[in-house]
Short mmCIF file of C-alpha atoms in Angstrom, two decimals:
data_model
loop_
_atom_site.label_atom_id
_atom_site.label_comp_id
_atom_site.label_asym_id
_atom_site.label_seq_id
_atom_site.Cartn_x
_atom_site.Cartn_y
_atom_site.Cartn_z
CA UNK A 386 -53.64 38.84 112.19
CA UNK A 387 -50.83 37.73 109.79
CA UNK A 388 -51.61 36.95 106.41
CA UNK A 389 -49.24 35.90 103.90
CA UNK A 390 -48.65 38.42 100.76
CA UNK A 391 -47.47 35.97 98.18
CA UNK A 392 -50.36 33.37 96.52
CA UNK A 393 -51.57 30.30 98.36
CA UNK A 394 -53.19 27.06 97.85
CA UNK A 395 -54.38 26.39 101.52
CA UNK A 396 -53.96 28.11 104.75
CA UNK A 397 -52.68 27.03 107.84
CA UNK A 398 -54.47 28.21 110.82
CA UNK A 399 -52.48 28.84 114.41
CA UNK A 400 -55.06 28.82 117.61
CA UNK A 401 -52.34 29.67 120.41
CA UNK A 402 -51.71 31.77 123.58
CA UNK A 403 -48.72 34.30 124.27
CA UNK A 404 -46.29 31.79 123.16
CA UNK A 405 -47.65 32.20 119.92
CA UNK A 406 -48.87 35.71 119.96
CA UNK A 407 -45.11 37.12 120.09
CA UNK A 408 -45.75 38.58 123.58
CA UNK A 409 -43.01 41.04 124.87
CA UNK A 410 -42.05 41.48 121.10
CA UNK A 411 -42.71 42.99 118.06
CA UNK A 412 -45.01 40.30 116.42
CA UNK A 413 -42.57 39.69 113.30
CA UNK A 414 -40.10 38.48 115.62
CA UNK A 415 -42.49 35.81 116.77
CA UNK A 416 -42.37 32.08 115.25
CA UNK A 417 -45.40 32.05 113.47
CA UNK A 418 -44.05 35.19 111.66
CA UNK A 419 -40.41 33.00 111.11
CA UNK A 420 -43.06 30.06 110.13
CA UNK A 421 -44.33 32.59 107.18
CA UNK A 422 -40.85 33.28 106.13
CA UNK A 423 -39.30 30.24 106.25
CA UNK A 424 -43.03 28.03 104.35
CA UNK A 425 -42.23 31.17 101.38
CA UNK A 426 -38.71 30.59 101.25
CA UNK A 427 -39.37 27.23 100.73
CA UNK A 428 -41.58 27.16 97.98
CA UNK A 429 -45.02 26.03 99.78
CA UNK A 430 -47.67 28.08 98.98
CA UNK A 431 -50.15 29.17 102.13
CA UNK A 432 -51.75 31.32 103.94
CA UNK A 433 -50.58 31.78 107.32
CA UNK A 434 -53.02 32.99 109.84
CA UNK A 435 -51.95 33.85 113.13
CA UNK A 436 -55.06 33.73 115.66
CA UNK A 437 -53.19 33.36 118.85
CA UNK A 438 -54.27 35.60 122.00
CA UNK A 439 -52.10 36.21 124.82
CA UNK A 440 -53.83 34.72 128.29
CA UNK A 441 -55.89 32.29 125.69
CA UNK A 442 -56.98 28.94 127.75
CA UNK A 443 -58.42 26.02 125.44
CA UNK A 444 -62.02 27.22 126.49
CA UNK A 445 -61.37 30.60 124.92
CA UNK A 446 -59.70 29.01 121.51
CA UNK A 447 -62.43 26.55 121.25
CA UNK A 448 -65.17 29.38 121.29
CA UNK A 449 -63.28 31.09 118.35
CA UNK A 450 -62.46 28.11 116.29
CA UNK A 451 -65.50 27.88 114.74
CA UNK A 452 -65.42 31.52 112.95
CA UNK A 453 -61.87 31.26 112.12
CA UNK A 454 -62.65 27.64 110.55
CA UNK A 455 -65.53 29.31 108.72
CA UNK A 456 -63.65 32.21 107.50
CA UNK A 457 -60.02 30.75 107.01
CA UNK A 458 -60.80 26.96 105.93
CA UNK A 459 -57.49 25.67 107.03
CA UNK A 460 -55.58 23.20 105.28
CA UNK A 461 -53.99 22.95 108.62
CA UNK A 462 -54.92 23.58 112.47
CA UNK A 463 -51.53 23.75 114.80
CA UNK A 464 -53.54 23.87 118.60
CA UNK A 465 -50.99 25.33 120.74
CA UNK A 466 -53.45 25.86 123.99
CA UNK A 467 -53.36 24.27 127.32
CA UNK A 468 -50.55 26.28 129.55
CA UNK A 469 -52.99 28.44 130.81
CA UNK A 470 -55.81 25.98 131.78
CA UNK A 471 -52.47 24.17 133.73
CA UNK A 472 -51.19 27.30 135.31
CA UNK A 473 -55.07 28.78 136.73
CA UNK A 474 -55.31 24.66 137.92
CA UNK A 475 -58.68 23.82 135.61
CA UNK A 476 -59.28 20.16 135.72
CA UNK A 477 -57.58 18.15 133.78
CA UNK A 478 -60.24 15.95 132.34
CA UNK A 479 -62.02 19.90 131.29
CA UNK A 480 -58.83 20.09 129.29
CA UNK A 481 -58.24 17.08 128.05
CA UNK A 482 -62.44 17.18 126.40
CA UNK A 483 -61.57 20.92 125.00
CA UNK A 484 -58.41 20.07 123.23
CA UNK A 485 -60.39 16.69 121.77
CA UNK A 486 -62.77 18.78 120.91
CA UNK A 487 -60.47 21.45 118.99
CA UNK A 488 -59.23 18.96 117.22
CA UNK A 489 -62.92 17.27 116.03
CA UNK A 490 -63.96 20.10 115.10
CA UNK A 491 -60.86 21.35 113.17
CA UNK A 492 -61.02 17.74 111.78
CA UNK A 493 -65.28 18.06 110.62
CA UNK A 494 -64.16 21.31 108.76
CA UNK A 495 -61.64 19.39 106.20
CA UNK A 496 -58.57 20.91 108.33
CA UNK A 497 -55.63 17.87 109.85
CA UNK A 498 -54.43 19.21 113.11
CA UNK A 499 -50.83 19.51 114.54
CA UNK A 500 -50.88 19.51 118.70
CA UNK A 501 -47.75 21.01 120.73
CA UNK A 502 -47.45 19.38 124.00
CA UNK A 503 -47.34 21.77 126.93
CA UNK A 504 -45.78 21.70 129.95
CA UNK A 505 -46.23 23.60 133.16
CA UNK A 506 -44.18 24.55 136.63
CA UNK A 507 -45.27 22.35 139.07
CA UNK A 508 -47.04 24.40 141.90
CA UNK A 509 -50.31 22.47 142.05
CA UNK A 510 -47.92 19.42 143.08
CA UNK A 511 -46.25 16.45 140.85
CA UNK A 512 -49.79 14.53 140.54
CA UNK A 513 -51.10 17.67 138.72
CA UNK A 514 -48.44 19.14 136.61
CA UNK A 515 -47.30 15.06 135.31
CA UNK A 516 -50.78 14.34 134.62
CA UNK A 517 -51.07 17.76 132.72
CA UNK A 518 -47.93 17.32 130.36
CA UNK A 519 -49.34 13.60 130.32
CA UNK A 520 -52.92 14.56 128.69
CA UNK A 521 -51.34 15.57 125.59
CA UNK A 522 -49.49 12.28 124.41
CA UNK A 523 -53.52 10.97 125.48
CA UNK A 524 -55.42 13.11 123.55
CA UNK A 525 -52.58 13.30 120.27
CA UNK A 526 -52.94 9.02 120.57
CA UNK A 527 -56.75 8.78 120.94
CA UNK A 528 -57.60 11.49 117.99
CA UNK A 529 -54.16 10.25 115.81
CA UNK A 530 -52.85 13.44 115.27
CA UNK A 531 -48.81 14.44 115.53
CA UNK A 532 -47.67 15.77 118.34
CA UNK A 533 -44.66 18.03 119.32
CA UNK A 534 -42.97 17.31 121.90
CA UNK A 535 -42.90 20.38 124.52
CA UNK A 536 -41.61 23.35 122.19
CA UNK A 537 -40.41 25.57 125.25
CA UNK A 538 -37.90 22.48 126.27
CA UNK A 539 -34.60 23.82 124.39
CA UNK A 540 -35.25 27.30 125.94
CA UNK A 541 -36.60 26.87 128.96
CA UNK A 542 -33.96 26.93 131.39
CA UNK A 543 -31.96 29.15 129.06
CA UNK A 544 -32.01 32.42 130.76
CA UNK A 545 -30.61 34.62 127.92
CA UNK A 546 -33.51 32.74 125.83
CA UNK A 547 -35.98 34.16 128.12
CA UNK A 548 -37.82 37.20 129.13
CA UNK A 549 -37.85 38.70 132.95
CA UNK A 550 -40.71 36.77 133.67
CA UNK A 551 -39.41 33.44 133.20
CA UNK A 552 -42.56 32.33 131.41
CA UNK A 553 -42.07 33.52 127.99
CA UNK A 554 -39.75 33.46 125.28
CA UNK A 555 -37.81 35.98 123.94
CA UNK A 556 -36.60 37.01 120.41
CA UNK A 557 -33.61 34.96 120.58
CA UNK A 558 -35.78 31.55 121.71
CA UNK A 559 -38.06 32.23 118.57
CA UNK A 560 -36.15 30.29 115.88
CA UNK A 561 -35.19 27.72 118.27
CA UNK A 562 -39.29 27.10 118.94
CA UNK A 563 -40.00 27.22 115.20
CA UNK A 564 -37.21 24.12 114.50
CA UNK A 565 -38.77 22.38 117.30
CA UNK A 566 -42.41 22.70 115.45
CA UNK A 567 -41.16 22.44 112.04
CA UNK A 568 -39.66 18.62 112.66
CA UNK A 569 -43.38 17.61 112.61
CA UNK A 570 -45.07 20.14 110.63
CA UNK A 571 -42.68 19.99 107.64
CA UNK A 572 -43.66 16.25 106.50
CA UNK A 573 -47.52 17.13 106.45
CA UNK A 574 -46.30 20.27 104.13
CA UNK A 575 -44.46 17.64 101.83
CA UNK A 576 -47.60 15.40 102.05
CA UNK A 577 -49.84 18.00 101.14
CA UNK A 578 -48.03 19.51 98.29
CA UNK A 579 -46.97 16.44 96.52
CA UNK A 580 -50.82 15.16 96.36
CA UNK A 581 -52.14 18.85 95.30
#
């Protein structure tokens, strides 16, 4: 789990899968660990804490939230779950009620959330993988939270950005997916330091 070394004044709590568990790297090559570097560099003051699991499906995140909320009491909650739900073809409406429910409870515990849009290949068929990427913009407009748009999208179809899977990232993609996440997490950083 990554902590920050320097002093904080809040923490900001990541609940992701292998995209954000820096899978097929060393784990300070991942973007939450460029998300640590970069929030110190800057001057903000938190407490990153990475509690991302590789093969995590909302189900699994939503079962640990409630220690990690206890024990971390996030400033900020960035939910980046869903992709595996999508890719073992749960229901969508299962993942559309866990990822509300992330969020409600992230939001009862004094934390604002941050969801990143997922996306997945479409081998359950066009109706499933559209309504998938779809359930995101839902839930983000129903529970007014920010959104990112799908994070993987600059690196995708970049194969030198890419490990021999095709599914993951690899060290070179990482500071591309931290500028794509930073666009919407930056302003609540500003928002919360200028009113603390």
């Amino acid at each position: 789990m990554l902590l920050s070394s320097l002093a904080w004044s809040s923490s900001i709590l990541v609940m992701g899968d292998s995209l954000s568990a820096a899978y097929g790297m060393s784990p300070q090559d991942g973007w939450v660990q460029l998300l640590d570097k970069r929030i110190q560099q800057q001057g903000y003051q938190y407490q990153i804490v990475n509690a991302s699991i590789s093969g995590e499906t909302t189900h699994g995140g939503l079962a640990r939230l409630p220690q990690a909320l206890e024990l971390h009491q996030p400033e900020l909650v960035i939910v980046e779950l869903g992709a595996n739900d999508g890719l073992r073809g749960a229901p969508l409406l299962l993942i559309e009620r866990n990822l509300i429910a992330l969020i409600q409870q992230s939001r009862n515990a004094g934390a604002r959330v941050v969801l990143l849009e997922m996306q997945i290949p479409p081998n359950y068929g066009p109706k499933y993988s559209d309504g998938f990427t779809a359930l995101f913009s839902k839930v983000a407009r129903q529970e007014e939270v920010p959104l990112v748009p799908f994070f993987m999208a600059p690196v995708v179809l970049q194969q030198e950005l890419m490990q021999s899977d095709g599914l993951h990232p690899n060290e070179q993609a990482q500071p591309v997916l931290l500028d794509q996440i930073w666009k919407t997490l930056q302003p609540l950083l500003q928002t919360q330091n200028e009113s603390g």
